[in-house]
PDB file of C-alpha atoms in Angstrom:
ATOM      1  CA  MET A 289      19.040  40.756 -20.074  1.00 34.00           C
ATOM      2  CA  THR A 290      15.859  41.961 -21.706  1.00 34.00           C
ATOM      3  CA  ILE A 291      16.527  42.855 -24.886  1.00 37.00           C
ATOM      4  CA  LEU A 292      14.307  45.826 -26.286  1.00 34.00           C
ATOM      5  CA  PRO A 293      13.747  46.062 -29.679  1.00 37.00           C
ATOM      6  CA  SER A 294      14.876  49.236 -32.015  1.00 37.00           C
ATOM      7  CA  THR A 295      14.311  50.398 -35.565  1.00 34.00           C
ATOM      8  CA  PRO A 296      13.432  47.930 -36.995  1.00 39.00           C
ATOM      9  CA  ASP A 297      16.633  48.539 -40.231  1.00 40.00           C
ATOM     10  CA  ILE A 298      14.721  46.509 -42.639  1.00 34.00           C
ATOM     11  CA  ALA A 299      17.389  47.183 -45.625  1.00 36.00           C
ATOM     12  CA  ALA A 300      19.745  45.201 -42.789  1.00 44.00           C
ATOM     13  CA  GLY A 301      18.134  43.228 -41.634  1.00 48.00           C
ATOM     14  CA  CYS A 302      18.738  44.349 -37.377  1.00 52.00           C
ATOM     15  CA  THR A 303      15.258  44.067 -35.565  1.00 52.00           C
ATOM     16  CA  PHE A 304      17.370  44.641 -32.618  1.00 57.00           C
ATOM     17  CA  ALA A 305      20.106  47.540 -32.471  1.00 76.00           C
ATOM     18  CA  PRO A 306      23.375  45.935 -33.024  1.00 77.00           C
ATOM     19  CA  ALA A 307      24.758  45.902 -29.632  1.00 88.00           C
ATOM     20  CA  GLU A 308      21.837  44.098 -28.574  1.00 91.00           C
ATOM     21  CA  ARG A 309      21.241  41.423 -31.010  1.00 92.00           C
ATOM     22  CA  THR A 310      25.184  40.561 -30.102  1.00 94.00           C
ATOM     23  CA  ALA A 311      25.180  40.408 -26.480  1.00 96.00           C
ATOM     24  CA  ALA A 312      21.648  38.052 -26.901  1.00 96.00           C
ATOM     25  CA  VAL A 313      23.554  35.364 -29.559  1.00 97.00           C
ATOM     26  CA  CYS A 314      27.426  35.849 -27.501  1.00 98.00           C
ATOM     27  CA  ARG A 315      25.401  34.769 -24.834  1.00 98.00           C
ATOM     28  CA  ALA A 316      23.472  31.222 -26.400  1.00 98.00           C
ATOM     29  CA  ALA A 317      27.309  30.511 -27.962  1.00 98.00           C
ATOM     30  CA  GLN A 318      28.525  30.838 -24.340  1.00 98.00           C
ATOM     31  CA  ARG A 319      25.877  27.750 -23.511  1.00 98.00           C
ATOM     32  CA  PHE A 320      26.103  25.986 -26.396  1.00 98.00           C
ATOM     33  CA  CYS A 321      30.135  25.791 -25.609  1.00 98.00           C
ATOM     34  CA  GLY A 322      29.090  25.314 -21.149  1.00 98.00           C
ATOM     35  CA  LEU A 323      26.953  22.456 -22.810  1.00 98.00           C
ATOM     36  CA  ARG A 324      29.565  20.099 -25.007  1.00 98.00           C
ATOM     37  CA  GLY A 325      32.357  20.741 -22.396  1.00 98.00           C
ATOM     38  CA  TRP A 326      33.549  23.554 -24.239  1.00 99.00           C
ATOM     39  CA  SER A 327      36.067  26.634 -22.082  1.00 98.00           C
ATOM     40  CA  VAL A 328      34.844  29.823 -23.785  1.00 98.00           C
ATOM     41  CA  LEU A 329      36.375  33.287 -23.466  1.00 98.00           C
ATOM     42  CA  GLY A 330      35.251  36.009 -25.282  1.00 97.00           C
ATOM     43  CA  GLU A 331      36.339  39.118 -26.753  1.00 97.00           C
ATOM     44  CA  MET A 332      40.184  36.912 -27.290  1.00 98.00           C
ATOM     45  CA  PRO A 333      42.837  38.850 -28.546  1.00 96.00           C
ATOM     46  CA  LEU A 334      45.388  37.081 -30.936  1.00 97.00           C
ATOM     47  CA  PRO A 335      48.479  37.302 -31.941  1.00 95.00           C
ATOM     48  CA  ASN A 336      47.148  38.800 -35.271  1.00 96.00           C
ATOM     49  CA  GLY A 337      45.843  41.756 -34.137  1.00 95.00           C
ATOM     50  CA  ARG A 338      42.552  40.380 -34.428  1.00 96.00           C
ATOM     51  CA  ARG A 339      40.200  39.919 -31.577  1.00 97.00           C
ATOM     52  CA  ALA A 340      37.892  37.042 -31.375  1.00 98.00           C
ATOM     53  CA  ASP A 341      34.394  37.236 -30.874  1.00 97.00           C
ATOM     54  CA  LEU A 342      34.143  33.482 -28.679  1.00 99.00           C
ATOM     55  CA  LEU A 343      37.346  31.377 -28.206  1.00 99.00           C
ATOM     56  CA  ALA A 344      36.495  27.665 -26.956  1.00 99.00           C
ATOM     57  CA  LEU A 345      38.679  25.220 -25.853  1.00 99.00           C
ATOM     58  CA  LEU A 346      37.541  22.042 -26.858  1.00 98.00           C
ATOM     59  CA  PRO A 347      38.016  18.827 -24.468  1.00 98.00           C
ATOM     60  CA  ASP A 348      40.526  17.211 -27.294  1.00 97.00           C
ATOM     61  CA  GLY A 349      42.525  20.079 -26.961  1.00 97.00           C
ATOM     62  CA  GLY A 350      41.546  21.638 -30.267  1.00 98.00           C
ATOM     63  CA  PHE A 351      40.472  25.501 -30.842  1.00 99.00           C
ATOM     64  CA  ALA A 352      36.695  27.279 -32.025  1.00 99.00           C
ATOM     65  CA  ILE A 353      36.381  30.464 -32.974  1.00 99.00           C
ATOM     66  CA  LEU A 354      32.544  31.612 -32.961  1.00 99.00           C
ATOM     67  CA  GLU A 355      32.281  34.970 -34.821  1.00 98.00           C
ATOM     68  CA  VAL A 356      29.294  36.127 -33.735  1.00 97.00           C
ATOM     69  CA  LYS A 357      27.295  38.317 -36.543  1.00 96.00           C
ATOM     70  CA  SER A 358      24.203  41.026 -35.504  1.00 92.00           C
ATOM     71  CA  CYS A 359      22.654  41.079 -38.840  1.00 93.00           C
ATOM     72  CA  ALA A 360      23.825  41.732 -42.799  1.00 94.00           C
ATOM     73  CA  ARG A 361      25.856  44.867 -42.467  1.00 93.00           C
ATOM     74  CA  ASP A 362      27.603  43.094 -39.563  1.00 93.00           C
ATOM     75  CA  PHE A 363      29.261  40.432 -42.563  1.00 95.00           C
ATOM     76  CA  LEU A 364      28.819  42.292 -45.489  1.00 95.00           C
ATOM     77  CA  SER A 365      31.067  45.547 -43.698  1.00 94.00           C
ATOM     78  CA  ASP A 366      34.014  42.854 -41.852  1.00 92.00           C
ATOM     79  CA  SER A 367      36.655  41.696 -43.689  1.00 91.00           C
ATOM     80  CA  LYS A 368      38.335  40.754 -40.588  1.00 94.00           C
ATOM     81  CA  TRP A 369      37.306  37.112 -39.625  1.00 94.00           C
ATOM     82  CA  PRO A 370      39.337  35.318 -42.581  1.00 95.00           C
ATOM     83  CA  ASP A 371      42.101  36.430 -40.716  1.00 96.00           C
ATOM     84  CA  TYR A 372      40.837  33.359 -37.348  1.00 98.00           C
ATOM     85  CA  ARG A 373      40.569  31.033 -39.683  1.00 96.00           C
ATOM     86  CA  GLU A 374      44.940  30.875 -39.118  1.00 96.00           C
ATOM     87  CA  TYR A 375      44.385  30.989 -34.982  1.00 98.00           C
ATOM     88  CA  CYS A 376      41.364  27.523 -34.354  1.00 98.00           C
ATOM     89  CA  ASP A 377      40.895  23.751 -35.866  1.00 99.00           C
ATOM     90  CA  ARG A 378      37.378  25.249 -36.274  1.00 99.00           C
ATOM     91  CA  LEU A 379      35.185  28.026 -37.174  1.00 99.00           C
ATOM     92  CA  PHE A 380      31.737  28.635 -36.596  1.00 99.00           C
ATOM     93  CA  PHE A 381      29.200  31.260 -37.844  1.00 99.00           C
ATOM     94  CA  ALA A 382      27.296  32.545 -34.541  1.00 99.00           C
ATOM     95  CA  VAL A 383      24.101  33.745 -35.438  1.00 98.00           C
ATOM     96  CA  ASP A 384      20.588  34.747 -35.297  1.00 96.00           C
ATOM     97  CA  LEU A 385      16.799  33.494 -36.214  1.00 95.00           C
ATOM     98  CA  ASP A 386      16.206  37.041 -38.384  1.00 94.00           C
ATOM     99  CA  PHE A 387      19.872  36.832 -40.242  1.00 96.00           C
ATOM    100  CA  PRO A 388      19.923  35.831 -43.946  1.00 97.00           C
ATOM    101  CA  GLN A 389      22.317  32.712 -43.432  1.00 97.00           C
ATOM    102  CA  GLU A 390      22.188  32.319 -47.253  1.00 97.00           C
ATOM    103  CA  LEU A 391      25.519  34.936 -46.455  1.00 97.00           C
ATOM    104  CA  LEU A 392      27.752  32.876 -44.919  1.00 98.00           C
ATOM    105  CA  PRO A 393      30.171  31.095 -46.237  1.00 97.00           C
ATOM    106  CA  GLU A 394      29.986  27.506 -45.970  1.00 96.00           C
ATOM    107  CA  ASP A 395      32.808  26.602 -45.204  1.00 96.00           C
ATOM    108  CA  ALA A 396      31.747  27.015 -42.062  1.00 98.00           C
ATOM    109  CA  GLY A 397      29.911  25.721 -39.275  1.00 99.00           C
ATOM    110  CA  LEU A 398      26.554  27.250 -37.950  1.00 99.00           C
ATOM    111  CA  LEU A 399      24.713  27.577 -35.244  1.00 99.00           C
ATOM    112  CA  VAL A 400      21.353  29.787 -34.679  1.00 99.00           C
ATOM    113  CA  ALA A 401      20.158  31.203 -32.066  1.00 98.00           C
ATOM    114  CA  ASP A 402      16.655  31.261 -30.415  1.00 96.00           C
ATOM    115  CA  GLY A 403      16.623  33.307 -27.915  1.00 94.00           C
ATOM    116  CA  LEU A 404      18.360  31.364 -25.167  1.00 95.00           C
ATOM    117  CA  GLU A 405      18.926  28.245 -27.164  1.00 97.00           C
ATOM    118  CA  MET A 406      21.246  27.098 -30.017  1.00 98.00           C
ATOM    119  CA  ALA A 407      21.386  24.973 -32.548  1.00 98.00           C
ATOM    120  CA  GLN A 408      24.302  23.802 -34.938  1.00 98.00           C
ATOM    121  CA  LEU A 409      23.164  23.457 -38.789  1.00 98.00           C
ATOM    122  CA  ARG A 410      26.351  23.277 -39.575  1.00 98.00           C
ATOM    123  CA  ASP A 411      29.323  21.125 -38.358  1.00 98.00           C
ATOM    124  CA  ALA A 412      33.155  23.092 -38.927  1.00 98.00           C
ATOM    125  CA  PRO A 413      35.545  21.260 -41.681  1.00 97.00           C
ATOM    126  CA  PRO A 414      38.794  21.476 -39.203  1.00 97.00           C
ATOM    127  CA  HIS A 415      41.520  22.849 -40.131  1.00 96.00           C
ATOM    128  CA  PRO A 416      44.429  21.545 -37.319  1.00 97.00           C
ATOM    129  CA  LEU A 417      46.363  24.435 -36.313  1.00 98.00           C
ATOM    130  CA  ALA A 418      49.885  22.832 -36.090  1.00 97.00           C
ATOM    131  CA  PRO A 419      51.923  22.071 -32.251  1.00 97.00           C
ATOM    132  CA  ALA A 420      53.472  25.040 -32.084  1.00 97.00           C
ATOM    133  CA  ARG A 421      50.468  27.320 -32.951  1.00 98.00           C
ATOM    134  CA  ARG A 422      48.196  25.045 -30.653  1.00 98.00           C
ATOM    135  CA  ARG A 423      50.860  24.999 -28.006  1.00 98.00           C
ATOM    136  CA  ALA A 424      51.303  29.116 -28.001  1.00 97.00           C
ATOM    137  CA  LEU A 425      47.657  29.718 -28.559  1.00 98.00           C
ATOM    138  CA  LEU A 426      46.835  27.803 -25.240  1.00 98.00           C
ATOM    139  CA  HIS A 427      49.358  29.666 -22.718  1.00 97.00           C
ATOM    140  CA  ARG A 428      47.842  32.854 -24.085  1.00 97.00           C
ATOM    141  CA  PHE A 429      44.024  31.062 -23.646  1.00 98.00           C
ATOM    142  CA  ALA A 430      45.553  30.034 -20.231  1.00 97.00           C
ATOM    143  CA  MET A 431      46.982  33.408 -19.236  1.00 95.00           C
ATOM    144  CA  LEU A 432      43.664  35.447 -19.717  1.00 95.00           C
ATOM    145  CA  ALA A 433      41.352  32.886 -18.385  1.00 97.00           C
ATOM    146  CA  ALA A 434      43.082  33.656 -15.354  1.00 94.00           C
ATOM    147  CA  ASP A 435      44.262  37.581 -15.222  1.00 92.00           C
ATOM    148  CA  ARG A 436      40.647  37.763 -15.888  1.00 93.00           C
ATOM    149  CA  LEU A 437      39.659  35.326 -13.269  1.00 94.00           C
ATOM    150  CA  SER A 438      41.770  37.497 -11.253  1.00 91.00           C
ATOM    151  CA  ALA A 439      40.546  40.875 -11.998  1.00 91.00           C
ATOM    152  CA  LEU A 440      37.424  39.194 -10.359  1.00 92.00           C
ATOM    153  CA  THR A 441      38.831  38.631  -7.048  1.00 91.00           C
ATOM    154  CA  ASP A 442      41.733  42.329  -6.434  1.00 90.00           C
ATOM    155  CA  PRO A 443      40.253  44.513 -10.128  1.00 85.00           C
ATOM    156  CA  ALA A 444      42.837  47.763  -8.910  1.00 86.00           C
ATOM    157  CA  GLY A 445      45.350  44.812  -8.360  1.00 82.00           C
ATOM    158  CA  ARG A 446      44.540  43.636 -12.418  1.00 76.00           C
ATOM    159  CA  ALA A 447      45.492  47.769 -13.020  1.00 78.00           C
ATOM    160  CA  GLU A 448      48.450  47.971 -11.460  1.00 80.00           C
ATOM    161  CA  ARG A 449      50.266  44.840 -13.058  1.00 74.00           C
ATOM    162  CA  ARG A 450      48.617  46.471 -15.791  1.00 72.00           C
ATOM    163  CA  ALA A 451      50.395  49.855 -15.415  1.00 75.00           C
ATOM    164  CA  ALA A 452      53.060  47.688 -14.370  1.00 71.00           C
ATOM    165  CA  LEU A 453      53.796  45.819 -17.549  1.00 66.00           C
ATOM    166  CA  ARG A 454      53.583  48.477 -19.526  1.00 68.00           C
ATOM    167  CA  VAL A 455      56.499  50.436 -17.771  1.00 61.00           C
ATOM    168  CA  GLU A 456      58.498  47.448 -18.313  1.00 54.00           C
TER     169      GLU A 456
END
């Protein structure tokens, strides 16, 4: 993916269009997860109606949510991220080098992208999920992963399954 600069937004700290910046940080975050043996799904719907940017299933069975922020304005205008804590054992913010890190809460992990590389600058403090919630989240994770894999091999079948589920 080539990222082309757009008009700088000095006040918000954005030198790329937010969508391009978000895509670049997501890609680096997914690589970060893969290198650690974490299985990751993007745009994961949560039971509370929120959608996590990235939900990672960790080798120990835990879950981490990686909330991607493209610039200060993106973070300051978002009041949804505290709702993610109840659906993960660890919460991280994933940002790029230009992000003003002092805006981010200290009680969340911090991952910083530089191109396709990502470094963990601060670990996320654990807040373990209840066993029943973990089981339900694991089921949801598996179903979505299987559905996405199935859609790759049979895109028309996915549309038919979704239509059938709406009728039931």
